[in-house]
PDB file of C-alpha atoms in Angstrom:
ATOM      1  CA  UNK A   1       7.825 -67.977   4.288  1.00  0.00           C
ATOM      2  CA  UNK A   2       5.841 -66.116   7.311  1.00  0.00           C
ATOM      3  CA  UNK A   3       2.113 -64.646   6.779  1.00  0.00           C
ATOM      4  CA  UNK A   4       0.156 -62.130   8.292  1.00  0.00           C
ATOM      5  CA  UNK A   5      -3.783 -62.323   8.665  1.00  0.00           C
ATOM      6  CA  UNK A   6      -5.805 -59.741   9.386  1.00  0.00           C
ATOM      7  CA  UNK A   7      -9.395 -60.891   9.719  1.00  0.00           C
ATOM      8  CA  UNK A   8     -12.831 -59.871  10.648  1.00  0.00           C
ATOM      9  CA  UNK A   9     -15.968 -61.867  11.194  1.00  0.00           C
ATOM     10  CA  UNK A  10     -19.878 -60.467  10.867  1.00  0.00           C
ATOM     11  CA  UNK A  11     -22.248 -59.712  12.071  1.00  0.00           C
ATOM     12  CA  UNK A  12     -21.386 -57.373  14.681  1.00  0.00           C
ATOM     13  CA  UNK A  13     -22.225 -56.658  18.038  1.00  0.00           C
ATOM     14  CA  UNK A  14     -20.834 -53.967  19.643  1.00  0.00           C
ATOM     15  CA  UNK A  15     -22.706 -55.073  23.735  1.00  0.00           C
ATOM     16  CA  UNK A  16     -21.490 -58.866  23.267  1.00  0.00           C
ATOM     17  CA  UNK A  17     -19.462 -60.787  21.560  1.00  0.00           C
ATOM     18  CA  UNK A  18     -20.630 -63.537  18.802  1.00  0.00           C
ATOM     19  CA  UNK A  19     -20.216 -67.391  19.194  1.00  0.00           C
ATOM     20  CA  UNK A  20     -18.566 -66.654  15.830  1.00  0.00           C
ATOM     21  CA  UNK A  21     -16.564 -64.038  17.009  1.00  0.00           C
ATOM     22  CA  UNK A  22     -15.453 -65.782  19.902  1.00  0.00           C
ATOM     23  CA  UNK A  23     -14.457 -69.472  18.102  1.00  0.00           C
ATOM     24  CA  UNK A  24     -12.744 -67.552  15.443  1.00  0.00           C
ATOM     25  CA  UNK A  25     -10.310 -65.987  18.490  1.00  0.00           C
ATOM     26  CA  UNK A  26      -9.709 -69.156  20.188  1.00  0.00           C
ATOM     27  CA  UNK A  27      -8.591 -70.735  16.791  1.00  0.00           C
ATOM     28  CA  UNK A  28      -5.904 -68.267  16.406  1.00  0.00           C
ATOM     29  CA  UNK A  29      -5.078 -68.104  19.804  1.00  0.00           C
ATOM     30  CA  UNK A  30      -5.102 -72.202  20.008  1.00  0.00           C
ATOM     31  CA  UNK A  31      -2.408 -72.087  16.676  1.00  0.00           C
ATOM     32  CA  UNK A  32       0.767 -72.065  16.484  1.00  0.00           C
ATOM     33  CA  UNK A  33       1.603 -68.863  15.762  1.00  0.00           C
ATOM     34  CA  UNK A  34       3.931 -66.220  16.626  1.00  0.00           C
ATOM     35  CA  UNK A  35       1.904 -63.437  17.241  1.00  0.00           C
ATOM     36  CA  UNK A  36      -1.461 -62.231  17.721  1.00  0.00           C
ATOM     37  CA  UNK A  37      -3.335 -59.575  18.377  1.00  0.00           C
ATOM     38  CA  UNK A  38      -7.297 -59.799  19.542  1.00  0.00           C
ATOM     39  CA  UNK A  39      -9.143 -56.445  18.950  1.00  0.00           C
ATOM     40  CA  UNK A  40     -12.705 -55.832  18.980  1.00  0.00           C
ATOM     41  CA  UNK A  41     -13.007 -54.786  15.631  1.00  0.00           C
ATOM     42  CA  UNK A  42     -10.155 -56.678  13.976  1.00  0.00           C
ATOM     43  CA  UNK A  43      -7.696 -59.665  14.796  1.00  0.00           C
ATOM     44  CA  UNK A  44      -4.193 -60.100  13.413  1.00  0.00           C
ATOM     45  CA  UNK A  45      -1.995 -63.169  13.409  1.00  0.00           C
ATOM     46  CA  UNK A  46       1.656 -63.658  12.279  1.00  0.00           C
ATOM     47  CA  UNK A  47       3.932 -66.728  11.822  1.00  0.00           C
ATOM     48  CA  UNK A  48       4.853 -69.551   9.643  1.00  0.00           C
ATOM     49  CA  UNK A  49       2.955 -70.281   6.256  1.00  0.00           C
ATOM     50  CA  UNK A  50       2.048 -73.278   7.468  1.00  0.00           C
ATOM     51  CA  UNK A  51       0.468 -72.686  10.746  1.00  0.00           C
ATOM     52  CA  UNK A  52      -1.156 -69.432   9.450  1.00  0.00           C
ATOM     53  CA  UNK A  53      -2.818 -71.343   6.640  1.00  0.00           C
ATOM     54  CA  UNK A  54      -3.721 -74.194   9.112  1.00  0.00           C
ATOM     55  CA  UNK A  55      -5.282 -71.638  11.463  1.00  0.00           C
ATOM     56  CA  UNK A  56      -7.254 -69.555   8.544  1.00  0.00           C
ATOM     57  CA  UNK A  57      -8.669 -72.883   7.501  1.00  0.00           C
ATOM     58  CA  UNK A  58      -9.668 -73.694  11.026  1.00  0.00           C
ATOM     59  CA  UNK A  59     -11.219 -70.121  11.203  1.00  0.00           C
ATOM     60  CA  UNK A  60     -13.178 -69.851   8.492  1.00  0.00           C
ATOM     61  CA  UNK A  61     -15.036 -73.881   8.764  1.00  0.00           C
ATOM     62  CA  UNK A  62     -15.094 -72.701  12.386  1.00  0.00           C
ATOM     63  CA  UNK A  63     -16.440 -69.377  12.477  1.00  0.00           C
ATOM     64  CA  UNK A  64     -18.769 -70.277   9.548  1.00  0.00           C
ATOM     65  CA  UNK A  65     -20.126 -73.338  11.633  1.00  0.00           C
ATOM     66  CA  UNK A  66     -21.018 -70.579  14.668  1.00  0.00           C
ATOM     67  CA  UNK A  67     -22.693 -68.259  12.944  1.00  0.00           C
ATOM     68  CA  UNK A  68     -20.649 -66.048  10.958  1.00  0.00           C
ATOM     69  CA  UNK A  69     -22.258 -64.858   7.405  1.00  0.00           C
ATOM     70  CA  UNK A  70     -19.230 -62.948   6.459  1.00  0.00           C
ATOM     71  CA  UNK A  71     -15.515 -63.470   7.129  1.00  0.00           C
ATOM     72  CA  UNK A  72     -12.800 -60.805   5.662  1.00  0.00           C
ATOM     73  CA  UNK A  73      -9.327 -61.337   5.446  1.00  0.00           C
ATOM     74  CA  UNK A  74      -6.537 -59.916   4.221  1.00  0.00           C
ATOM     75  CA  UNK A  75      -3.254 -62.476   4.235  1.00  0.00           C
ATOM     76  CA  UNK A  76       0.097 -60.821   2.981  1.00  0.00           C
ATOM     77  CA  UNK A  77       3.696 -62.344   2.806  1.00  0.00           C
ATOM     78  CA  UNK A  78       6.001 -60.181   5.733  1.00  0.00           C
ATOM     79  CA  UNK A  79       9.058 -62.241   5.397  1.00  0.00           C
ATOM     80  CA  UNK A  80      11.085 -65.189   4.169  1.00  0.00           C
ATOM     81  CA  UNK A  81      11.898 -66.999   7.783  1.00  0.00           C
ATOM     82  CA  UNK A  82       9.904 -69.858   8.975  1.00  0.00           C
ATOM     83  CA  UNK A  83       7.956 -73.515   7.368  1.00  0.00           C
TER      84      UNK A  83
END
């Protein structure tokens, strides 16, 4: 099965990025995903069920350990490929 998250971490700050903000990037962009996509007010990240749910609990124990006092996701099923 292959996931999509789309996720968001607050609070915001629109002149610098957060420490949360920041680790909750690298996580996804550490994983072993297929695709992701950085933006400054929302990330996305595709692949394999396991690696996305590896990488969105490494995200939110991560993010929540820099700072973050809300994390938003959305995760939806795109596809039947993949572990």
């Amino acid at each position: 099965m292959r996931l999509r998250v789309e996720f968001t971490t607050e609070p915001f700050d629109l002149d610098e990025a957060p420490a949360h903000a920041v680790v909750a990037r690298q996580v996804v962009e550490a994983a072993e995903l297929d695709a992701v996509d950085v933006g400054p007010f929302g990330n996305t990240a595709e692949g394999g069920a396991d690696a996305v749910l590896t990488a969105v609990d490494a995200l939110l124990r991560k993010s929540l350990e820099a700072g973050a006092t809300r994390v938003t996701l959305q995760l939806n099923v795109i596809g039947e490929g993949g572990q």
